PDB file of C-alpha atoms in Angstrom:
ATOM      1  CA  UNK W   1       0.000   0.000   0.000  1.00 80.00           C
ATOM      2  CA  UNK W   2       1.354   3.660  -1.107  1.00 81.00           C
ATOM      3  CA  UNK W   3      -0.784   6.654  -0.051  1.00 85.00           C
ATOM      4  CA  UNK W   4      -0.079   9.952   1.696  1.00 84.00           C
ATOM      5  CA  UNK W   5      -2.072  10.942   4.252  1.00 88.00           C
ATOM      6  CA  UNK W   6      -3.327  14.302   5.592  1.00 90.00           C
ATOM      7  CA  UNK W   7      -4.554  14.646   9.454  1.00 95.00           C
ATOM      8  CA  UNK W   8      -5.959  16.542  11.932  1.00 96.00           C
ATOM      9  CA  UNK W   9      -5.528  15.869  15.312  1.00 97.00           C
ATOM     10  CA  UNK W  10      -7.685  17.612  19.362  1.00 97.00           C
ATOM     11  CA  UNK W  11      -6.305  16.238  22.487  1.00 96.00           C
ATOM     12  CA  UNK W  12      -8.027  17.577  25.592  1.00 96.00           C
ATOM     13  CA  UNK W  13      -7.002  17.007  29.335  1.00 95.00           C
ATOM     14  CA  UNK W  14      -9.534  17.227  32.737  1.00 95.00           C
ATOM     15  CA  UNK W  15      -7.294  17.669  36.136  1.00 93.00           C
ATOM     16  CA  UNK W  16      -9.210  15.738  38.532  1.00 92.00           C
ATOM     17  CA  UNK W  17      -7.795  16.746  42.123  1.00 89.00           C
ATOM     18  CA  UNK W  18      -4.089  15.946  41.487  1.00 90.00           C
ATOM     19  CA  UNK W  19      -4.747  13.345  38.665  1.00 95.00           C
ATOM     20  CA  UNK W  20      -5.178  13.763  34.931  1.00 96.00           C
ATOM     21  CA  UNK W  21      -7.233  12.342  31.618  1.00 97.00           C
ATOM     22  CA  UNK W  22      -6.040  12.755  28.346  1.00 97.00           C
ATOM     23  CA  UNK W  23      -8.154  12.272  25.338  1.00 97.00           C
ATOM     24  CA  UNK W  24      -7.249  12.987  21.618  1.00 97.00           C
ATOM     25  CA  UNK W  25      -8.839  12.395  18.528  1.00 96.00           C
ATOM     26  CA  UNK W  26      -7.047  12.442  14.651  1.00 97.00           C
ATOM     27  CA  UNK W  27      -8.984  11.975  11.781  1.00 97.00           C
ATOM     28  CA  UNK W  28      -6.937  11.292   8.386  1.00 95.00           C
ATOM     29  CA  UNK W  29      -8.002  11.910   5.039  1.00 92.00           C
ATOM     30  CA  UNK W  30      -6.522   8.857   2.415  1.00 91.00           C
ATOM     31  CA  UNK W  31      -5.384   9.607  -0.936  1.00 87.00           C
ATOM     32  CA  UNK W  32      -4.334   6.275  -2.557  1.00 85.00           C
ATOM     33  CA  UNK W  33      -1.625   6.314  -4.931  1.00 82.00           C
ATOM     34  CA  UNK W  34      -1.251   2.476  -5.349  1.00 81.00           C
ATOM     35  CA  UNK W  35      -2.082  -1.099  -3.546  1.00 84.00           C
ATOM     36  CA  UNK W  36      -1.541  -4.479  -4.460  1.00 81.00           C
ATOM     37  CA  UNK W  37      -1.904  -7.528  -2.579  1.00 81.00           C
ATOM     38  CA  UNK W  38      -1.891 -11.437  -2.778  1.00 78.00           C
ATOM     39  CA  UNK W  39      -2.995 -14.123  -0.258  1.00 79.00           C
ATOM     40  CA  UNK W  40      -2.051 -17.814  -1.136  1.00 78.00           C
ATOM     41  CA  UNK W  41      -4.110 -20.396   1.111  1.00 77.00           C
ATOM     42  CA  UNK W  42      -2.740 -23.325  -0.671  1.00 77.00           C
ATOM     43  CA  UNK W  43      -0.570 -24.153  -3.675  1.00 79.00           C
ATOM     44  CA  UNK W  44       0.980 -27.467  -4.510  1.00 82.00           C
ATOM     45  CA  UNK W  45       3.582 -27.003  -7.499  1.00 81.00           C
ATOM     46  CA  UNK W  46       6.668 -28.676  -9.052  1.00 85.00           C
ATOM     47  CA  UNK W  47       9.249 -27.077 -10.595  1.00 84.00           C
ATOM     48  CA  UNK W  48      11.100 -28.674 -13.532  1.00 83.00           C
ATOM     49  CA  UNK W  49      12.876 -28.170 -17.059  1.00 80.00           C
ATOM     50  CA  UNK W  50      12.860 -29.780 -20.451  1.00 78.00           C
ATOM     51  CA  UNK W  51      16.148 -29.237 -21.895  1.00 74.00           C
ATOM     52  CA  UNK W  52      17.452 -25.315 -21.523  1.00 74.00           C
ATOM     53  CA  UNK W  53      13.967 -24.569 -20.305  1.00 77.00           C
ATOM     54  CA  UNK W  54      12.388 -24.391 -16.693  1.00 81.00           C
ATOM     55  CA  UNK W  55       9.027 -24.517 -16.052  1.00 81.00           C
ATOM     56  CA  UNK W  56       6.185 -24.802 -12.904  1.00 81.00           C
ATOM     57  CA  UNK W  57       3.365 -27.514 -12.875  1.00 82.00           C
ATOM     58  CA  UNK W  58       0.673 -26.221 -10.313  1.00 80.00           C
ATOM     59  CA  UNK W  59      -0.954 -28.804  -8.926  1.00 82.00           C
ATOM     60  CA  UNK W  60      -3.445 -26.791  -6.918  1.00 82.00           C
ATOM     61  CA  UNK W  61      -3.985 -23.473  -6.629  1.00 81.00           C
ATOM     62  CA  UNK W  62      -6.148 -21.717  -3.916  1.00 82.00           C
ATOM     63  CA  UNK W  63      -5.543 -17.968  -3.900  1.00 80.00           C
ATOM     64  CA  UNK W  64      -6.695 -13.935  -3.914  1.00 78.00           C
ATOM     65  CA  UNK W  65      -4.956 -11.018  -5.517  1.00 80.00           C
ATOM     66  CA  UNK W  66      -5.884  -7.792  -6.177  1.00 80.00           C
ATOM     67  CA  UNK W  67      -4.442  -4.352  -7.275  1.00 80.00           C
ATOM     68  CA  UNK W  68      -5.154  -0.719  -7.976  1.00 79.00           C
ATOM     69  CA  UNK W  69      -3.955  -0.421 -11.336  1.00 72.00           C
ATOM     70  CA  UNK W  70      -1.340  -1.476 -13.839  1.00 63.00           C
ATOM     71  CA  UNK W  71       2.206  -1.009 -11.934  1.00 64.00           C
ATOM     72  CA  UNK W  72       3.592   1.153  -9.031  1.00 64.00           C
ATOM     73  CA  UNK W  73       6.644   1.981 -11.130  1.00 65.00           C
ATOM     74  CA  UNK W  74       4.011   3.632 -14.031  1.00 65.00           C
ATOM     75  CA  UNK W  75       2.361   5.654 -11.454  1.00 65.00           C
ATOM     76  CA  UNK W  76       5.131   7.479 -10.161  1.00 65.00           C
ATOM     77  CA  UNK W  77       6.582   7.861 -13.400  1.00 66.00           C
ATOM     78  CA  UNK W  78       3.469   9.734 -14.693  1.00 67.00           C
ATOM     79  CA  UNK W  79       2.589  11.238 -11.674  1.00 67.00           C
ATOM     80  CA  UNK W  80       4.405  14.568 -10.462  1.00 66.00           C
ATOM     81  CA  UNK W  81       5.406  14.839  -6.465  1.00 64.00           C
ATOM     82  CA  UNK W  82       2.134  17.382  -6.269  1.00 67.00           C
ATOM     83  CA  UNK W  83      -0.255  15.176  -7.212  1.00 68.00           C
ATOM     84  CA  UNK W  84       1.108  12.489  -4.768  1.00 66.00           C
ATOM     85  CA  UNK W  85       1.441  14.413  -1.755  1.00 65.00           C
ATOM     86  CA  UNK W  86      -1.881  16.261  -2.320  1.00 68.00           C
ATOM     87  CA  UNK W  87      -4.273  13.330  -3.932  1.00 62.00           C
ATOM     88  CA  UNK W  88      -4.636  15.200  -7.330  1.00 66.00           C
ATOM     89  CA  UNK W  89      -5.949  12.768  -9.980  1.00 65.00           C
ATOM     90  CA  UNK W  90      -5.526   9.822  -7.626  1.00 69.00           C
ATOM     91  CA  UNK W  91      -7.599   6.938  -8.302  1.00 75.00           C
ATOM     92  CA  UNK W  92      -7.572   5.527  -4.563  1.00 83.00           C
ATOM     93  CA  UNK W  93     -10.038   7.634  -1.551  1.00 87.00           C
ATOM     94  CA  UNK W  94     -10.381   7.104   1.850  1.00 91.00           C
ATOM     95  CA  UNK W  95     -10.870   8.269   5.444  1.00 94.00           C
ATOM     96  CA  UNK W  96      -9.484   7.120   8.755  1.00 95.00           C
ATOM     97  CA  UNK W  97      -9.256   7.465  12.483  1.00 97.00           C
ATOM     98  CA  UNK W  98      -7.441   7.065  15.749  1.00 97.00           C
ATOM     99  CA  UNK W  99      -8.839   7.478  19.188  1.00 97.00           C
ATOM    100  CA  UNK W 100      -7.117   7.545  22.898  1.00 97.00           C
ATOM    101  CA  UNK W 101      -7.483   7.835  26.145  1.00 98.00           C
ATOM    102  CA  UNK W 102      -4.956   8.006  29.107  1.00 97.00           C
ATOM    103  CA  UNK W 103      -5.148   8.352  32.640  1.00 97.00           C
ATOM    104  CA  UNK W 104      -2.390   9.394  35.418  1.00 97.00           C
ATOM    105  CA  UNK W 105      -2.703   8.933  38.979  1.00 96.00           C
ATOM    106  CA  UNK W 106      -0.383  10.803  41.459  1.00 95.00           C
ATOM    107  CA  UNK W 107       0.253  10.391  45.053  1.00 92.00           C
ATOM    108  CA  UNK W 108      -0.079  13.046  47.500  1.00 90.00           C
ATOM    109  CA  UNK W 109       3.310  14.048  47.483  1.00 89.00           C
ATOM    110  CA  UNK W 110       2.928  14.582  43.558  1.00 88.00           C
ATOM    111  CA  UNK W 111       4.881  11.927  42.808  1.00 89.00           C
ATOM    112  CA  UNK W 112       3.027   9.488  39.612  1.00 92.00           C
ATOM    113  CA  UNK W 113       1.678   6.173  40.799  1.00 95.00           C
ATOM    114  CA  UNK W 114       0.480   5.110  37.775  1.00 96.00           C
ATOM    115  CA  UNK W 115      -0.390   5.739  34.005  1.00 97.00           C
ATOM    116  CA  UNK W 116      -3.056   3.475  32.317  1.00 97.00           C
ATOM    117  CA  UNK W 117      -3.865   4.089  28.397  1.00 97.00           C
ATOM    118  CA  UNK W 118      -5.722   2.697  25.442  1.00 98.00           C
ATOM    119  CA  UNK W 119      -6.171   3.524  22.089  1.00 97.00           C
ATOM    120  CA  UNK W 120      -7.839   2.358  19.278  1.00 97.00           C
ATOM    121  CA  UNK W 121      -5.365   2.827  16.157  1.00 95.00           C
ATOM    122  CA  UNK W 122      -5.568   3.688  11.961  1.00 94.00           C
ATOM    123  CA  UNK W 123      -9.438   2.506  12.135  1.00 93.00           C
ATOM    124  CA  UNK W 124     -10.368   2.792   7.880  1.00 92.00           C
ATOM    125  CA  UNK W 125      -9.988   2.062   4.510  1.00 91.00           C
ATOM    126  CA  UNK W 126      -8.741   3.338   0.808  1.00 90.00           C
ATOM    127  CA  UNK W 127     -11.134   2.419  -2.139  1.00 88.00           C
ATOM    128  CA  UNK W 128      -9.956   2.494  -5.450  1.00 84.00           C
ATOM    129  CA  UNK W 129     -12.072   3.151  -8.550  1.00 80.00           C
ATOM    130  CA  UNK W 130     -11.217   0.739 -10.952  1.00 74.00           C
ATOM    131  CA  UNK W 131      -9.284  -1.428  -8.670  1.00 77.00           C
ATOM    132  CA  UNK W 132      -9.298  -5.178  -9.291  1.00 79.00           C
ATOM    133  CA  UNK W 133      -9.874  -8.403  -6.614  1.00 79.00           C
ATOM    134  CA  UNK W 134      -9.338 -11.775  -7.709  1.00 80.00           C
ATOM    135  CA  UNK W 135     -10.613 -14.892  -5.532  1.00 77.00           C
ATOM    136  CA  UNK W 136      -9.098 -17.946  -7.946  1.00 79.00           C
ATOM    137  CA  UNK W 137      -8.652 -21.743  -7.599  1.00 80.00           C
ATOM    138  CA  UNK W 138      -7.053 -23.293 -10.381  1.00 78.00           C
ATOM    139  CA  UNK W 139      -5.582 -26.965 -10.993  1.00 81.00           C
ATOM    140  CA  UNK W 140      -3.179 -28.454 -13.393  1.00 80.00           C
ATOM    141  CA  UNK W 141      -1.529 -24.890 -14.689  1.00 79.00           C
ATOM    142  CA  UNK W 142       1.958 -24.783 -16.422  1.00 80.00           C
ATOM    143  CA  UNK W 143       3.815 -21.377 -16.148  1.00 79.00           C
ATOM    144  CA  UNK W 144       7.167 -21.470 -18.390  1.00 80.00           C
ATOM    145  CA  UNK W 145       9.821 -18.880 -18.379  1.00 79.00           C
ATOM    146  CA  UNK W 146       7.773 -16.616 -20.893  1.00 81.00           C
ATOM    147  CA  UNK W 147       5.115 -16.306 -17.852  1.00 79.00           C
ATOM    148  CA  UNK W 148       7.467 -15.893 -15.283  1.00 75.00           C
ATOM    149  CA  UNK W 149       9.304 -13.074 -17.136  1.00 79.00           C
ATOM    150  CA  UNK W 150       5.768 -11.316 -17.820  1.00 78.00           C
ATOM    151  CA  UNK W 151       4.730 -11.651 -14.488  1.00 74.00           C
ATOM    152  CA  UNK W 152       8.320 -10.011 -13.689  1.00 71.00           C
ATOM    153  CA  UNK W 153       7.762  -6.915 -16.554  1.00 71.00           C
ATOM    154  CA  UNK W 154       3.669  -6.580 -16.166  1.00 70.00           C
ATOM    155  CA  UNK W 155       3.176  -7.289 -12.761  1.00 69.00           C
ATOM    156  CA  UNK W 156      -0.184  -8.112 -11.751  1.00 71.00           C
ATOM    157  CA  UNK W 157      -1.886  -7.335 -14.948  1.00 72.00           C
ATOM    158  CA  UNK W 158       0.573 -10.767 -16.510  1.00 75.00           C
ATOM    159  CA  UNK W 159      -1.126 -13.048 -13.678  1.00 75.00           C
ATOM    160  CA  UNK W 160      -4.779 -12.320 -14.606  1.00 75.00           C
ATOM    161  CA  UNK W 161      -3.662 -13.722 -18.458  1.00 76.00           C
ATOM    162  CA  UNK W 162      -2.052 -16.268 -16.967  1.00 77.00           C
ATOM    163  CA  UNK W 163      -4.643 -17.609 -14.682  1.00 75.00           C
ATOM    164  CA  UNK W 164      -7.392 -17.556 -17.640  1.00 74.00           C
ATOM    165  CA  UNK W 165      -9.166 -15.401 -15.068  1.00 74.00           C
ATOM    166  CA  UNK W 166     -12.991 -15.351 -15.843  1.00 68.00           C
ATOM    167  CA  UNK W 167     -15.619 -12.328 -14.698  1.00 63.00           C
ATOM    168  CA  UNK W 168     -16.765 -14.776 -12.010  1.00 59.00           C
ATOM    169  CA  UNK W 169     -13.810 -14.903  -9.950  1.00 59.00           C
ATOM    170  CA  UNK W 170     -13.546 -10.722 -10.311  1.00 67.00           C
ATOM    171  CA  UNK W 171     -14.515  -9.077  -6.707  1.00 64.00           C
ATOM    172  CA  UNK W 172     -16.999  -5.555  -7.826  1.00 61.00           C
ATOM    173  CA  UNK W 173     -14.834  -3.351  -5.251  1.00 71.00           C
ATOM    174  CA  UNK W 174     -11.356  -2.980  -4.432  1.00 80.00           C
ATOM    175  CA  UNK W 175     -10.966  -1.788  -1.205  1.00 83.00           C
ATOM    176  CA  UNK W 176      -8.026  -1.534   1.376  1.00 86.00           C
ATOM    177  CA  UNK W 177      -8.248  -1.636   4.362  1.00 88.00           C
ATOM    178  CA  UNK W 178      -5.818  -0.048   7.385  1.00 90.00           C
ATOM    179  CA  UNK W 179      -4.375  -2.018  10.243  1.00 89.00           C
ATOM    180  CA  UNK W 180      -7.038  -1.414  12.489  1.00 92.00           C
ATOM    181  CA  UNK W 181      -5.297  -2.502  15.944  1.00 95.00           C
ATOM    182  CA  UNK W 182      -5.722  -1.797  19.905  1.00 96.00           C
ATOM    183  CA  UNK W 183      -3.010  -0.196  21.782  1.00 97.00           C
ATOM    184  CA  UNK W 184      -3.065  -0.516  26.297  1.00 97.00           C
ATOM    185  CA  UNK W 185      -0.329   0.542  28.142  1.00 97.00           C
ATOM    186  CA  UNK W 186      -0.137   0.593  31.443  1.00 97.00           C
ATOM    187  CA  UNK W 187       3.032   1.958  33.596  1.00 96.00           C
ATOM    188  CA  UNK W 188       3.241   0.863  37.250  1.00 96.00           C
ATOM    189  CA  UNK W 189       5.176   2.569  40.144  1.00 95.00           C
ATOM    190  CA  UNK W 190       5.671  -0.552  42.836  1.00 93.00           C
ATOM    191  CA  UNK W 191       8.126   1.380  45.002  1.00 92.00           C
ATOM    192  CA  UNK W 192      10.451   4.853  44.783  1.00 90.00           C
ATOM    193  CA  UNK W 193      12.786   3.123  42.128  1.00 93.00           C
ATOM    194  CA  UNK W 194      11.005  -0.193  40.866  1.00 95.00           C
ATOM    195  CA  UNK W 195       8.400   0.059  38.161  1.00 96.00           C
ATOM    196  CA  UNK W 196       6.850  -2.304  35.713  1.00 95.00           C
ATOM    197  CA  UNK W 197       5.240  -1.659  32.873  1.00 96.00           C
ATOM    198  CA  UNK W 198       2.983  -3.547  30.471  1.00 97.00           C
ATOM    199  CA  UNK W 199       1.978  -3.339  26.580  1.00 97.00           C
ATOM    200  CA  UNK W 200      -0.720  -4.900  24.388  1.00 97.00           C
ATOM    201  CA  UNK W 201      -1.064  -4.642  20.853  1.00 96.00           C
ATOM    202  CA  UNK W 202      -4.237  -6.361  19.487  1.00 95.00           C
ATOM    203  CA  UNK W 203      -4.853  -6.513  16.190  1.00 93.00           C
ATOM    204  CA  UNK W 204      -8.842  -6.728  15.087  1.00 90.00           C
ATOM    205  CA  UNK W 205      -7.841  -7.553  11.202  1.00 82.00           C
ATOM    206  CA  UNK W 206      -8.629 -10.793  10.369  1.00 71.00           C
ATOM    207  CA  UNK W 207      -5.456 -12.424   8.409  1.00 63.00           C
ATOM    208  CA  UNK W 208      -6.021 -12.460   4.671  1.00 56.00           C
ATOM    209  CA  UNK W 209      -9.616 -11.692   5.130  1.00 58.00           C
ATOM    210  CA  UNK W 210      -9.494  -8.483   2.980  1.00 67.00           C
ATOM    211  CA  UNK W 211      -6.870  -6.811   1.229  1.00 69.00           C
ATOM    212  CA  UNK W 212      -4.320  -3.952   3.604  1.00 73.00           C
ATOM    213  CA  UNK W 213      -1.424  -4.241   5.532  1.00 76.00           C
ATOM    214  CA  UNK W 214      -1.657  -5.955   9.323  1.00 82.00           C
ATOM    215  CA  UNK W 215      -0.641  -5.478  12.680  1.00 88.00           C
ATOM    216  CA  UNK W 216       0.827  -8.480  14.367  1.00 90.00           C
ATOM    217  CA  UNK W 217      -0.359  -8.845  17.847  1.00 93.00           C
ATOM    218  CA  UNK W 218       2.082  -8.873  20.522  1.00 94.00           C
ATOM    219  CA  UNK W 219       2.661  -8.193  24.514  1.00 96.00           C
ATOM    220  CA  UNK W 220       5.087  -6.820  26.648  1.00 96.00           C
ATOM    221  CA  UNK W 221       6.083  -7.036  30.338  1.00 96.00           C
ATOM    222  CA  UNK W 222       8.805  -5.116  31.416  1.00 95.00           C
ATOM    223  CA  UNK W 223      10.004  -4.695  35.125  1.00 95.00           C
ATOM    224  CA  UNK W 224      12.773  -2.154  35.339  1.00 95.00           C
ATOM    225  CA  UNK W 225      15.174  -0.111  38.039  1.00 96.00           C
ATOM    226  CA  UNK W 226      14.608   3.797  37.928  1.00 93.00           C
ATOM    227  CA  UNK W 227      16.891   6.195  39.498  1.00 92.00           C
ATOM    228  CA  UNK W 228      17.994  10.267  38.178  1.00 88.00           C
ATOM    229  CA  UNK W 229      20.638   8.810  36.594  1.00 90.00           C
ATOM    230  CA  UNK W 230      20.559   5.129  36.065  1.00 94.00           C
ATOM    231  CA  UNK W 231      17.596   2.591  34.525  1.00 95.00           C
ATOM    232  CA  UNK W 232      17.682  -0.761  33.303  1.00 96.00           C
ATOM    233  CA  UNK W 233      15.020  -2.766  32.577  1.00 95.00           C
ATOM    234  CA  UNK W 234      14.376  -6.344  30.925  1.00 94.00           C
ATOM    235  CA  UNK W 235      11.346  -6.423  28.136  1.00 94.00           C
ATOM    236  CA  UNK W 236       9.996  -9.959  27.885  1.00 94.00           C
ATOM    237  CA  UNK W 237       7.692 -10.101  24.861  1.00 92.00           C
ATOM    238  CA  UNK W 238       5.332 -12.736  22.994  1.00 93.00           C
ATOM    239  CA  UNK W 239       5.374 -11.194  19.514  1.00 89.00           C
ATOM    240  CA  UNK W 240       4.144 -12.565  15.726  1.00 87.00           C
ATOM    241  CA  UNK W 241       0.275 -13.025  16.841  1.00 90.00           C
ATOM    242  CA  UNK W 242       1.642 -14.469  20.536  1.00 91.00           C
ATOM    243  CA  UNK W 243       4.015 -17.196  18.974  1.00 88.00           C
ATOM    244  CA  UNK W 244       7.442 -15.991  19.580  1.00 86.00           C
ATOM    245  CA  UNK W 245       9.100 -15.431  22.895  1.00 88.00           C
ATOM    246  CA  UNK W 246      11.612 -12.703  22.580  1.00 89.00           C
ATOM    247  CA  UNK W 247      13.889 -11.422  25.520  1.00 91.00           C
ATOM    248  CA  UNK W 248      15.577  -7.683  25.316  1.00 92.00           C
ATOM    249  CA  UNK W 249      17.161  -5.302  27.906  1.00 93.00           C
ATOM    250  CA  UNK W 250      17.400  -1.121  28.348  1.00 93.00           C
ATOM    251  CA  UNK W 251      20.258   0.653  30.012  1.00 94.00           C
ATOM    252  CA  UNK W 252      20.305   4.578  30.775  1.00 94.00           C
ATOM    253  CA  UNK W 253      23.451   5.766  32.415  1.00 93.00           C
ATOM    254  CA  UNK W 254      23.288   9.624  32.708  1.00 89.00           C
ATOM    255  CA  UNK W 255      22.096  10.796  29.007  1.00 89.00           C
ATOM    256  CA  UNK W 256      23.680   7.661  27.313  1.00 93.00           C
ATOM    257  CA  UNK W 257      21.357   4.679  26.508  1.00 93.00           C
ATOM    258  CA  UNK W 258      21.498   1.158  24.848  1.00 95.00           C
ATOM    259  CA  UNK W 259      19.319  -1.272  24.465  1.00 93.00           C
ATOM    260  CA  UNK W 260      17.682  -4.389  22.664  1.00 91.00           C
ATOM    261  CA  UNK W 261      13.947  -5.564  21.618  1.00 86.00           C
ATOM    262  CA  UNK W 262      14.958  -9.147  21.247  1.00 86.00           C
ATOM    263  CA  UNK W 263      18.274 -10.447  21.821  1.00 84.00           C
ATOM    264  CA  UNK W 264      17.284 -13.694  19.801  1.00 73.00           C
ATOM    265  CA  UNK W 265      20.038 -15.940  22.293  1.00 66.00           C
ATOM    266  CA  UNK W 266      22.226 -16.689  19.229  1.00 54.00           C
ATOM    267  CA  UNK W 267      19.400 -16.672  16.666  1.00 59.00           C
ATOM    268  CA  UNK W 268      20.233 -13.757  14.486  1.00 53.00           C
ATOM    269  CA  UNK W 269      16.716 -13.766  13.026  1.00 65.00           C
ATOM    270  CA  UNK W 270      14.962 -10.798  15.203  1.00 74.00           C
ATOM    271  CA  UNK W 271      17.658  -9.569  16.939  1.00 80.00           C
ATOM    272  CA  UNK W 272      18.223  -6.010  17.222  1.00 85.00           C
ATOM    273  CA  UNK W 273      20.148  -3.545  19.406  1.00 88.00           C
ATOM    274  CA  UNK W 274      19.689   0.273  19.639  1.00 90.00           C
ATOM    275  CA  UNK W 275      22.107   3.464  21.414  1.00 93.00           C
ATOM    276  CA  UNK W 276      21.155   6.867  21.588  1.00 93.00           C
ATOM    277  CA  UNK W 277      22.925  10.079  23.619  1.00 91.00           C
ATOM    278  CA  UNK W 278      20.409  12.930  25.193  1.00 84.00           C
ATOM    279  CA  UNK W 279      22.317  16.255  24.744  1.00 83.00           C
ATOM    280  CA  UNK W 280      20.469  19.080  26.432  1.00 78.00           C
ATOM    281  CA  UNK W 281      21.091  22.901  24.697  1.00 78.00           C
ATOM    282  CA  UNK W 282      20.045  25.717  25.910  1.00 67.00           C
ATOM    283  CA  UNK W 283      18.803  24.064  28.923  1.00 62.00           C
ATOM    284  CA  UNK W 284      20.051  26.566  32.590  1.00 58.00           C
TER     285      UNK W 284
END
């Protein structure tokens, strides 16, 4: 999915005795410059060659595709920067929304005791005029190198040819939709330096149920130490839709920080590690 995205965002807060609510509101207006997608439930192929020449036998082929029109690469050829940024002439519409909420709770001495928040995140959809959905199931198909190397210089446009695609199997709207996810946070003060913190991202997309981009769901627990000058903390996170453990750490040491999301344990799939310095200007 390529699209720019205009926004307009209120936030409001109520002070109730010492403690606070948040709320905020941004609603986006879509302009869709191009979207393609594909979703394979099942495919059983072979791959062979007579001679000089390769080929693929599919077996079985379960499947849904769909795009905006012809090829990325033509749109932003014939489109200038303007008409990108600003939607002019684009074929692709839409409208979303985010919504949140967060409460802080302070102790009488005005110290924080705890935050709790939730959101509900990029809620909407881009519909493209002209756009094309496919839902096809095909069996005993040969694609040779001809096919492959249309499919490689047409894109989508080669696969419809190739599949023999008929009316039937042609969806009346293409529609995309955005990632549509909730966000809660919730940050914990269990003494003057201890503190744990927890995150859930739920995603309320069903996988490969329509076309758009996904969230995968995930949560976060993450006890940490939290002084003026020093904080470290260990993340422990299910992530992928709850199916992978992954393990990280944080660090602060004056305005110097490190830190990993997932140190994988020797698995360099994942892994990640992240530094940053905090220099203060201007600051008495």
């Amino acid at each position: 999915d390529v699209f720019s995205e205009f926004s307009l965002s209120y936030g409001y807060s109520l002070e109730l005795g010492k403690n606070h609510l948040h709320m905020g509101f941004t609603a986006k207006k879509l302009n869709g410059i191009y979207s393609a997608n594909a979703f394979n439930k099942d495919m059983q192929y072979t791959i062979g060659s007579e001679g000089t020449a390769g080929f693929m036998d599919i077996e079985n082929l379960d499947m849904a595709f769909g795009y905006s029109h012809g090829s990325l690469n033509n749109v932003l050829e014939q489109t200038g920067l303007y008409d990108i940024v600003f939607g002019n002439e684009m074929m692709g519409s839409g409208y979303g929304v985010d919504l949140g909420v967060l409460y802080d709770k302070y102790l009488p001495n005005g110290e924080r005791l705890f935050s709790l928040g939730a959101a509900v995140l990029d809620v909407g959809s881009i519909r493209y005029d002209g756009g094309k959905q496919y839902a096809v199931s095909k069996n005993d198909l040969r694609l040779d190198e001809n096919d492959l190397d249309a499919l490689a210089a047409n894109g989508p446009e080669a696969l419809v040819e190739m599949l023999s695609i008929t009316s039937a199997e042609k969806a009346a709207v293409y529609q995309s939709t955005l990632p549509s996810f909730i966000h809660i946070n919730g940050d914990f003060r269990l003494s003057k330096v201890i503190y744990f913190q927890a995150n859930l991202i739920q995603s309320v997309r069903a996988f490969g149920i329509t076309p758009g981009y996904r969230t995968f769901s995930q949560f976060t627990l993450s006890p940490r130490v939290t002084t003026k000058w020093f904080e470290f903390g260990v993340p422990v996170s299910v992530i992928n839709d709850y199916e992978t453990t992954a393990v990280g750490f944080f660090m602060r040491m004056g305005t110097l920080m490190i830190g990993s999301d997932n140190l994988a344990f020797g698995k360099a799939n994942g892994a990640n590690i992240y530094a940053g310095l905090h220099v203060p200007i201007f600051k008495d």
